[in-house]
Tab-separated table of C-alpha atoms and ligand atoms in Angstrom:
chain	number	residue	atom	x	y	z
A	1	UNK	CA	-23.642	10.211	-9.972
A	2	UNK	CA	-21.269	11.721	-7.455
A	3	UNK	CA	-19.096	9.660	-5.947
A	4	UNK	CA	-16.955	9.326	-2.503
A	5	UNK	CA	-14.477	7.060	-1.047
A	6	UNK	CA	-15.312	4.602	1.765
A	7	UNK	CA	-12.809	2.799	3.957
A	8	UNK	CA	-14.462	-0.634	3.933
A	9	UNK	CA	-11.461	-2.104	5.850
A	10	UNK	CA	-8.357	-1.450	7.775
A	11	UNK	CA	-5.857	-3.444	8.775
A	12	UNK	CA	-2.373	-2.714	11.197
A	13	UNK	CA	0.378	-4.583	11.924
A	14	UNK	CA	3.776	-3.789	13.968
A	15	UNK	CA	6.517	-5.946	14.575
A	16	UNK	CA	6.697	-8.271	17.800
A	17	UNK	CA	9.311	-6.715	19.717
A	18	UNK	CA	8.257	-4.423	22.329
A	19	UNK	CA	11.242	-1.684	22.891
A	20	UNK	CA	11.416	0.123	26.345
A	21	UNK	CA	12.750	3.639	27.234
A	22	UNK	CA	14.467	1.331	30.256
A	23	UNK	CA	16.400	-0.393	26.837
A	24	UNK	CA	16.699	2.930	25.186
A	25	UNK	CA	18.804	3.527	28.033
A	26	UNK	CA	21.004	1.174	27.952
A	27	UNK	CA	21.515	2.678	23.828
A	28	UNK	CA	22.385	6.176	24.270
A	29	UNK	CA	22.432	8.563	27.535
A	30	UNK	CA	18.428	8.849	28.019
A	31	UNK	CA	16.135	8.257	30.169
A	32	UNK	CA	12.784	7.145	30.787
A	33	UNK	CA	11.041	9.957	32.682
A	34	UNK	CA	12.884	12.426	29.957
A	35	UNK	CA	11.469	10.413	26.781
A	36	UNK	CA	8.090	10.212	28.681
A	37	UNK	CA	7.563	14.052	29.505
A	38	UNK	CA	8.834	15.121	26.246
A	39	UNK	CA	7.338	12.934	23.907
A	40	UNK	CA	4.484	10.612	25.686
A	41	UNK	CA	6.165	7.669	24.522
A	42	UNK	CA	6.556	4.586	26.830
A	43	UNK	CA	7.561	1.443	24.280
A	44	UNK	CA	8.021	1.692	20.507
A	45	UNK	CA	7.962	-1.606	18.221
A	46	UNK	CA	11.222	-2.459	16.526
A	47	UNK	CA	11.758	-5.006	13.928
A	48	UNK	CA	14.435	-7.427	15.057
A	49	UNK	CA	17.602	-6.461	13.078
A	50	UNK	CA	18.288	-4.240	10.205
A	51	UNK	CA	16.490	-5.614	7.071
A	52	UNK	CA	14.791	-8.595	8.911
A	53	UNK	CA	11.382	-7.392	8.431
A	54	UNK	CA	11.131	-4.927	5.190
A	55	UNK	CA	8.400	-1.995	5.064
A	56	UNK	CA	6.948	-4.132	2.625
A	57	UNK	CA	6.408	-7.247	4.490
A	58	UNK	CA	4.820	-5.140	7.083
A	59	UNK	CA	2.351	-3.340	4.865
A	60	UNK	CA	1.577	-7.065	3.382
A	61	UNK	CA	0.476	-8.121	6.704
A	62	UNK	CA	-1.917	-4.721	7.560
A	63	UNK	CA	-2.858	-5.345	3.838
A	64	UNK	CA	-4.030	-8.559	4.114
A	65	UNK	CA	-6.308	-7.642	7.318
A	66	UNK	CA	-7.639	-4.586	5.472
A	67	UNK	CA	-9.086	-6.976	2.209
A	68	UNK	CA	-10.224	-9.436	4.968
A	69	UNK	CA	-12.324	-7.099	6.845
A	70	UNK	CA	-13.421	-5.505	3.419
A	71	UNK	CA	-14.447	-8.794	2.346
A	72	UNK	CA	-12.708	-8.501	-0.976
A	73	UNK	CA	-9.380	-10.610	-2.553
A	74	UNK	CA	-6.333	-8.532	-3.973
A	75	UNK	CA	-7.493	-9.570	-7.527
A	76	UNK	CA	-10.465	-6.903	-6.940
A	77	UNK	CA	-8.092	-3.869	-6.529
A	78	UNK	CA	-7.661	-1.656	-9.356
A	79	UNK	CA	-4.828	0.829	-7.233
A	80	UNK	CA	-2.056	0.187	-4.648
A	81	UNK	CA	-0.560	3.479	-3.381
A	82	UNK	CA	1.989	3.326	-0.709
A	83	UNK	CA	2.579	6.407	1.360
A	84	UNK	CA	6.547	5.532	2.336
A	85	UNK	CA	10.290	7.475	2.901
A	86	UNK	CA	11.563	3.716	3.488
A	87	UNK	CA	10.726	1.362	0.763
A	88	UNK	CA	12.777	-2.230	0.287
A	89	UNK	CA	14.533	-1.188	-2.529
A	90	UNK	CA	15.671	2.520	-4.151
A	91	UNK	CA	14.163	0.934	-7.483
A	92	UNK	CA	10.879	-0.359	-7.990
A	93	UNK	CA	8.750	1.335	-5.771
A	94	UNK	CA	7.457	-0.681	-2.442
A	95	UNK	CA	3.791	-0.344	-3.740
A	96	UNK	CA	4.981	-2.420	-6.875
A	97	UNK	CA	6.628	-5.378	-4.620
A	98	UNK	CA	3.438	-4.791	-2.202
A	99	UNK	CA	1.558	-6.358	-5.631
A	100	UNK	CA	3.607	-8.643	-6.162
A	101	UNK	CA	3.492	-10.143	-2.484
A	102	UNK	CA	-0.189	-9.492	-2.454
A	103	UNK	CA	-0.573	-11.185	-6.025
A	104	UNK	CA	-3.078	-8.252	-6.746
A	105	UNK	CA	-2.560	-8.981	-10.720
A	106	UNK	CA	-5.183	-6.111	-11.843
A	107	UNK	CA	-3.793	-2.964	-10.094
A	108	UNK	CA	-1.409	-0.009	-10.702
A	109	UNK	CA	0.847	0.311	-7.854
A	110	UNK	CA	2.908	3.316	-7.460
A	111	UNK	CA	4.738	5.332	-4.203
A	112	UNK	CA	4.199	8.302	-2.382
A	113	UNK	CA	6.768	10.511	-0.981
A	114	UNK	CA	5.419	12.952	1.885
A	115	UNK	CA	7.328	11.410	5.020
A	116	UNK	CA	5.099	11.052	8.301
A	117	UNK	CA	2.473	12.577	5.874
A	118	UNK	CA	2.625	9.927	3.356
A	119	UNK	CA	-0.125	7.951	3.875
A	120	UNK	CA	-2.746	10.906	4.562
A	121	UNK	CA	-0.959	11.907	1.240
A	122	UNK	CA	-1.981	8.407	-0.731
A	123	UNK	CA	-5.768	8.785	0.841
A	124	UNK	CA	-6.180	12.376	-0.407
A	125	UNK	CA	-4.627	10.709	-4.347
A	126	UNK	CA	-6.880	7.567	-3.718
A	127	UNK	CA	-10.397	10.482	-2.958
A	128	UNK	CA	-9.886	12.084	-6.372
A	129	UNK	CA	-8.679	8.814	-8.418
A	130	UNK	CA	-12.270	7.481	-7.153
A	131	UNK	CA	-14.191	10.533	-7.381
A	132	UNK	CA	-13.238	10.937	-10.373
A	133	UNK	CA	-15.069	7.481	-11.247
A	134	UNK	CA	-11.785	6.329	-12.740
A	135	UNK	CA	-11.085	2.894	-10.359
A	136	UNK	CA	-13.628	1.384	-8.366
A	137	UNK	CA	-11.119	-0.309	-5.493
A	138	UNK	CA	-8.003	1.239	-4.011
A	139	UNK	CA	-5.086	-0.183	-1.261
A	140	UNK	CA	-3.976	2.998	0.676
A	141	UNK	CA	-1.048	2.206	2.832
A	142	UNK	CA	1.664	3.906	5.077
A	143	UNK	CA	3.917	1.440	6.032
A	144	UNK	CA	7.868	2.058	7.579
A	145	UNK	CA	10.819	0.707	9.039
A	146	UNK	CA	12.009	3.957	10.448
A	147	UNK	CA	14.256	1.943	12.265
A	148	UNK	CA	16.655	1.508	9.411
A	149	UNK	CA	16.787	5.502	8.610
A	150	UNK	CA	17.232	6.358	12.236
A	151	UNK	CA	20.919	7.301	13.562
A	152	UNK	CA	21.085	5.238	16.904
A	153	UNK	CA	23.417	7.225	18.364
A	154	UNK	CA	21.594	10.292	18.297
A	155	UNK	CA	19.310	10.510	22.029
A	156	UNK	CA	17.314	13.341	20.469
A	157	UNK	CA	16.035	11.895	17.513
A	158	UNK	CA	16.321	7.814	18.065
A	159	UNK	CA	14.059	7.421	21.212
A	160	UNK	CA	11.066	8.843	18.980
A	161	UNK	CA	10.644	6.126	16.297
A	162	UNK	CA	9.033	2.942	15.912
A	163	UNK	CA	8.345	0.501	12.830
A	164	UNK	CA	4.554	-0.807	12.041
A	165	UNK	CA	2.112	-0.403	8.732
A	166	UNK	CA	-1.469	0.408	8.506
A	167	UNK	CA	-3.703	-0.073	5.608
A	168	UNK	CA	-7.596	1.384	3.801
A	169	UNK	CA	-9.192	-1.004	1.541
A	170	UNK	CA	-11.138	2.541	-0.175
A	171	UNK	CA	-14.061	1.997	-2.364
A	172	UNK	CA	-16.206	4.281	-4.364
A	173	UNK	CA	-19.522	4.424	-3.121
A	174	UNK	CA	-22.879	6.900	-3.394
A	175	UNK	CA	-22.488	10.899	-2.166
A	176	UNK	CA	-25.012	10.119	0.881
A	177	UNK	CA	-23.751	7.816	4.232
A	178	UNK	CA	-19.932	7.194	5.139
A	179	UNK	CA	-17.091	8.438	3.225
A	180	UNK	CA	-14.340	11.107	2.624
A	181	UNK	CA	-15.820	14.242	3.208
A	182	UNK	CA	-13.063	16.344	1.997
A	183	UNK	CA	-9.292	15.984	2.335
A	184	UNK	CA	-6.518	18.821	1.808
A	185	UNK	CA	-2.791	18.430	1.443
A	186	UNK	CA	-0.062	21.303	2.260
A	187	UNK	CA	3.761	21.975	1.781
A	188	UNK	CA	6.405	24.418	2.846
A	189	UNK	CA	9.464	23.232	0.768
A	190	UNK	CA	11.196	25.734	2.066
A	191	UNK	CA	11.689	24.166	5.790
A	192	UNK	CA	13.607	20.800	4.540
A	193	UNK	CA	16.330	21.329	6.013
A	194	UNK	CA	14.392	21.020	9.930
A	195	UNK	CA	14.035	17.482	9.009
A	196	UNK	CA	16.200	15.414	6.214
A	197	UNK	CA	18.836	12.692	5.152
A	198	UNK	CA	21.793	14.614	4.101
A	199	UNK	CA	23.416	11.473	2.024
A	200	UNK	CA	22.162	8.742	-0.270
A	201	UNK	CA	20.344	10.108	-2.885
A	202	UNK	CA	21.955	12.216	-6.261
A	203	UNK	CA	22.993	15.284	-4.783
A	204	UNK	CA	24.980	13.371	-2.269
A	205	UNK	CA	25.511	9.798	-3.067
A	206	UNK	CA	26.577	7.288	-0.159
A	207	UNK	CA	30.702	6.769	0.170
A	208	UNK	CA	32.568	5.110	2.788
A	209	UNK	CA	33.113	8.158	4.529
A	210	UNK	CA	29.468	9.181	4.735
A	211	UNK	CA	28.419	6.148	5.591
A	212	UNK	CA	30.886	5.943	8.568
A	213	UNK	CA	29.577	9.733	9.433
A	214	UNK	CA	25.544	8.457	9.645
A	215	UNK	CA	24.992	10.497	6.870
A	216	UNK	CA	22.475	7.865	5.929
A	217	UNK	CA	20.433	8.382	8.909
A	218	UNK	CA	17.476	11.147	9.567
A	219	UNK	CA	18.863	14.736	11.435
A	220	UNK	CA	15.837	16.673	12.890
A	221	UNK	CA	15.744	20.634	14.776
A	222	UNK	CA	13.433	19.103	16.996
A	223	UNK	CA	12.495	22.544	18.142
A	224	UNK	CA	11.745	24.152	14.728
A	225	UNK	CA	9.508	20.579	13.533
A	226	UNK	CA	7.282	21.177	16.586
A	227	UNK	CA	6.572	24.710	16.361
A	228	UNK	CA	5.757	23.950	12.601
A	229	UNK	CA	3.647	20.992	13.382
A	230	UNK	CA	1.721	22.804	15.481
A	231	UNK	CA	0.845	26.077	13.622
A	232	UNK	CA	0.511	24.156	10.503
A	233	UNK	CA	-1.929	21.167	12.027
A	234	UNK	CA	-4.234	23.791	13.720
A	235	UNK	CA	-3.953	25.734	10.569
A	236	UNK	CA	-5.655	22.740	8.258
A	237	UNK	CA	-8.332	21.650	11.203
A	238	UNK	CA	-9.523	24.983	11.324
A	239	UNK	CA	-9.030	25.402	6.953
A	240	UNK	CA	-11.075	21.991	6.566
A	241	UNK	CA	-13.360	22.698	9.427
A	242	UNK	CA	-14.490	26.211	7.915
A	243	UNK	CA	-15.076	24.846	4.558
A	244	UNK	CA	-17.455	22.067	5.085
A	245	UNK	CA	-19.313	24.129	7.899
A	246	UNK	CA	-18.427	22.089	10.842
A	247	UNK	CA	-17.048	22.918	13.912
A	248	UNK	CA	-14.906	22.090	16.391
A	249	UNK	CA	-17.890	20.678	18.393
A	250	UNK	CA	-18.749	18.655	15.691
A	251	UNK	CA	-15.682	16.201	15.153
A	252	UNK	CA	-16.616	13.275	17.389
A	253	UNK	CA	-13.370	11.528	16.971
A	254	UNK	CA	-9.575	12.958	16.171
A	255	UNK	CA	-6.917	10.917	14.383
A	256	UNK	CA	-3.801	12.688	14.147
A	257	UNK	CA	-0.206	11.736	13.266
A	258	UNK	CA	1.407	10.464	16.191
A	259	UNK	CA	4.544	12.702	16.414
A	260	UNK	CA	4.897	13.680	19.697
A	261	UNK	CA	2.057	13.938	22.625
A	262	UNK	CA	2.965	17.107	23.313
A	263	UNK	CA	2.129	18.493	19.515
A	264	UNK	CA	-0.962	16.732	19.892
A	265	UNK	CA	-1.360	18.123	22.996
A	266	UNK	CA	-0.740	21.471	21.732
A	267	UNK	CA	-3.078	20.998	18.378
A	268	UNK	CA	-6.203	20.264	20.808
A	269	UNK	CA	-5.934	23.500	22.902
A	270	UNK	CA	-5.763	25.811	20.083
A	271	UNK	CA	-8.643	23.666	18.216
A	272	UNK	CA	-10.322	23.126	21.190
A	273	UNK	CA	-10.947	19.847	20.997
A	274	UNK	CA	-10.895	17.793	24.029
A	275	UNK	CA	-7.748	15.588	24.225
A	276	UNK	CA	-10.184	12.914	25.055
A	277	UNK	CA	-11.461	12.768	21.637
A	278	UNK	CA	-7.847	12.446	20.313
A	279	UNK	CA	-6.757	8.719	19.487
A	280	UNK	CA	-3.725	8.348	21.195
A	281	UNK	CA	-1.470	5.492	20.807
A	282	UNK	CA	1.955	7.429	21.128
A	283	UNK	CA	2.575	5.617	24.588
A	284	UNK	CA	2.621	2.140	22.770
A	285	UNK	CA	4.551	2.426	19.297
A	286	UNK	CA	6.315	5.759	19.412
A	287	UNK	CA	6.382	7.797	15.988
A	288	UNK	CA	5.866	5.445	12.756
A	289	UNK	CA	6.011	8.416	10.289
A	290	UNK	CA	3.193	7.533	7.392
A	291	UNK	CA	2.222	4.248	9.537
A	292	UNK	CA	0.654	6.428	12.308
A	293	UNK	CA	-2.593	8.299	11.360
A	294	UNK	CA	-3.391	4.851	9.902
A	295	UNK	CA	-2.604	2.039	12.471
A	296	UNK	CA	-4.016	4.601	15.025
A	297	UNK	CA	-7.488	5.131	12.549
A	298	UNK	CA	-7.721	0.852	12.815
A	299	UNK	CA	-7.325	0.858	16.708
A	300	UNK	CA	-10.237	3.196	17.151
A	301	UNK	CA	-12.224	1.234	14.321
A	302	UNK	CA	-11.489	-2.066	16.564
A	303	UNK	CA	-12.519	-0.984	19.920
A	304	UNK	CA	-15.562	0.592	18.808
A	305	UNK	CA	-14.456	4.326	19.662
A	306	UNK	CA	-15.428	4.609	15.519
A	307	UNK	CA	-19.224	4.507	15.576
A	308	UNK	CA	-21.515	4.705	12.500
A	309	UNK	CA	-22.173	8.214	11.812
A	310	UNK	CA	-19.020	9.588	13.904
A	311	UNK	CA	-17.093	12.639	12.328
A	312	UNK	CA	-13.356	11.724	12.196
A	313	UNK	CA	-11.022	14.795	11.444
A	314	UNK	CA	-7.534	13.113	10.615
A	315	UNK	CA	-4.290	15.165	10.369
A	316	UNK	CA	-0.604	14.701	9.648
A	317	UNK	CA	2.357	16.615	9.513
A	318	UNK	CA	5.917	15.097	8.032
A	319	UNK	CA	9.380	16.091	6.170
A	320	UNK	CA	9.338	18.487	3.705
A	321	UNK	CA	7.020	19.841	5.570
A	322	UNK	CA	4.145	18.442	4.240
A	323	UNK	CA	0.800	18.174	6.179
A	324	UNK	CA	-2.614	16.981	5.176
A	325	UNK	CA	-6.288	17.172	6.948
A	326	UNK	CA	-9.516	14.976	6.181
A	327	UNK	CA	-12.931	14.903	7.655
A	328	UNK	CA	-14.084	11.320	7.023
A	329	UNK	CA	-17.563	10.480	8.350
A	330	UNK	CA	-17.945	6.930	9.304
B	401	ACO	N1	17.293	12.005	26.728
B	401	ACO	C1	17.763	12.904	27.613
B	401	ACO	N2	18.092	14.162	27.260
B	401	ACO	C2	17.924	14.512	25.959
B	401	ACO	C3	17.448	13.609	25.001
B	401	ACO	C4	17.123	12.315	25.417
B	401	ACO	N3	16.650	11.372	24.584
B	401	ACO	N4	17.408	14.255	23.818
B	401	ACO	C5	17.809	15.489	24.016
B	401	ACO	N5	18.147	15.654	25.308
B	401	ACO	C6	18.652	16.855	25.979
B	401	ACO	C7	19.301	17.817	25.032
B	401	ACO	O1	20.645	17.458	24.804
B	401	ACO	C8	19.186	19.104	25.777
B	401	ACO	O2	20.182	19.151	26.756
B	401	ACO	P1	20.955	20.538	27.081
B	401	ACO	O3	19.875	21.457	27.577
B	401	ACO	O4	21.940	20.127	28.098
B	401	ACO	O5	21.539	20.965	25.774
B	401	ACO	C9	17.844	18.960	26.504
B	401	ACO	O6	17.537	17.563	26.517
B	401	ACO	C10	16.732	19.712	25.817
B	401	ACO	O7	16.784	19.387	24.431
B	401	ACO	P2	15.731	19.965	23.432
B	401	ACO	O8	16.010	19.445	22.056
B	401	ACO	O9	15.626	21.432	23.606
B	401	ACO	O10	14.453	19.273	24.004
B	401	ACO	P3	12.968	19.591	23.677
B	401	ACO	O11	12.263	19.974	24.903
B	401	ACO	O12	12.836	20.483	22.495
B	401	ACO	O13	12.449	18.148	23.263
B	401	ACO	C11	11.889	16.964	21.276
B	401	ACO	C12	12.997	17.469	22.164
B	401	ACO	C13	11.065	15.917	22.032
B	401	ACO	C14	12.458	16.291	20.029
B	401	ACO	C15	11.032	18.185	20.904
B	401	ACO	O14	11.823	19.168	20.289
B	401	ACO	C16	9.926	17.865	20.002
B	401	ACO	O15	8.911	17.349	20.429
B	401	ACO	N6	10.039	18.194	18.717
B	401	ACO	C17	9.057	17.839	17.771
B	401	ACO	C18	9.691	16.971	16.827
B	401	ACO	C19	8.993	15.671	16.658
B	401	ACO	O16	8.108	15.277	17.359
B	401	ACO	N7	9.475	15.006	15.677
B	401	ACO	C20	8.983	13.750	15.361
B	401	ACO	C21	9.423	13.418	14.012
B	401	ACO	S1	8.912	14.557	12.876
B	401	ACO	C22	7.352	14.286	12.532
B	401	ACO	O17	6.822	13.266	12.846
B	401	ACO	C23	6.691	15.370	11.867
């Protein structure tokens, strides 16, 4: 029997304190009409201090609301993937200390890499693993503590992030009624260097000096990531549209990486979407890289904006560049 995967729960979670561009102010030279036209964002949720709340501990808490709305314990998954660029530790991976917090004894837990892409990434891994008939019940999460990667003396780069998690309980169920329709995953290793952390890892591993020079921290060409976000998002709604004979007209519902309002902006002209069928949470929690598509897929699934039957077209678009598309009907 074909199968495909069904999100029978989601769950969100971002950390209690509510940052304003007003504070952001009082960081670096910014300002809050600048952040606002240029990005959309009003407030972005920061965990307290560095290393006070980990990416893990967040994606425990979406976790746990995902398996309560599916109805199901962590002893009935058979997969944890975790779509993540800032996991506790270098070594083990966060989806292996996710387990272990979640005490989800019978899964495999492993990491994915794809930056804000990450978790659309894991979903697209989770479709084939239970397609393929292989598991029955899979954790999908994108959880991150940008905060911790983000150089805070940098205005063009630090006023865009925000920390939070989201989690898909994803099951296998029948062909017919909700599901995954399709999903599609892209990369263009060859623009890195718009969007990277120069030190840290073996080609460049952390001194003193570096340290002292932020070399830790993310450096983005703000410029060159949007006008690759948006050719490459239009460029996989119209790919996935085209192939499973829908149109533009019929995606009821958009849920799209959170980047920047004015890529999203961008991405529903050339669609032709209305912007009114975007989910748009930018305003409220800023850019959470792999966190995004998902905590803003669980605020349209709790306000009833998801209804039975709706088409969902998701999209993301992260380092590397990697971007991913899926048509999900609810
Ligand atoms: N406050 C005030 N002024 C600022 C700030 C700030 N926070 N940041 C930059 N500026 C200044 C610059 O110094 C520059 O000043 P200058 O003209 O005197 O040199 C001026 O504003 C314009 O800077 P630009 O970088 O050209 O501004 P731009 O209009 O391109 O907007 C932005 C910057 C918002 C980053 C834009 O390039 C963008 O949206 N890029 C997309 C990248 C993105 O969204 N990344 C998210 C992470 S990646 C991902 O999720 C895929």
């Amino acid at each position: 029997m074909a199968l495909r995967a069904r999100i029978i729960g989601t769950g969100a979670f971002a950390p209690p304190r509510v940052v304003t561009n007003d504070e952001m102010a009082k960081i670096v030279d910014t300002n809050d009409q600048w952040i606002q036209e240029r990005s959309g964002i009003k407030t972005r949720r920061l965990v307290d201090y560095e290393g006070a709340m980990s990416t893990a501990d967040m994606a425990e808490h979406a976790a746990r609301g995902a398996l309560e709305r599916a109805g199901i314990t962590a002893m009935d998954l058979d997969l944890i993937i975790v779509g993540t660029v800032t996991p506790d530790l270098r070594v083990p991976s966060c989806a292996c200390i996710l387990q272990d917090k979640l005490g989800a004894k019978n899964a495999a837990a492993f990491d994915v890499l794809a930056a804000c892409a990450g978790s659309m990434f894991a979903l697209s891994v989770a479709d084939k693993f239970l397609r393929a008939g292989t598991v029955k019940r899979i954790l999908v999460v994108g959880a991150e503590t940008l905060s911790v990667i983000t150089n805070w003396t940098d205005r063009s780069t630090c006023v865009l992030f925000g920390d939070a998690a989201g989690a898909f309980v994803v099951e296998a169920g029948p062909e017919e009624g909700p599901g995954l329709i399709d999903t599609a995953v892209y990369s263009d290793g060859s623009t890195w260097q718009h969007l990277y952390i120069p030190a840290g890892g073996s080609k460049k591993p952390l001194t003193p000096e570096l340290l002292a020079a932020r070399q830790d921290r993310l450096i983005m060409n703000g410029r060159e990531v949007y006008k690759i976000a948006v050719r490459s998002l239009v460029d996989a709604a119209r790919k996935i549209l085209e192939k499973n004979g829908l149109t533009a007209n019929d995606i009821d519902l958009v849920v799209a990486h959170q980047a920047n309002l004015r890529i999203i902006e961008a991405v529903a002209d050339r669609v032709e979407i209305p912007l009114e069928r975007f989910v748009i949470n930018i305003d409220r929690y800023g850019n959470t890289s792999s966190a995004s598509a998902f905590i803003t897929f669980d605020e349209a699934v709790r306000d009833g904006r998801m209804k039975p039957g709706s088409k969902v077209l998701m999209l993301a678009i992260g380092a590397g560049m990697c971007w991913a598309a899926a048509l999900y009907r609810a």
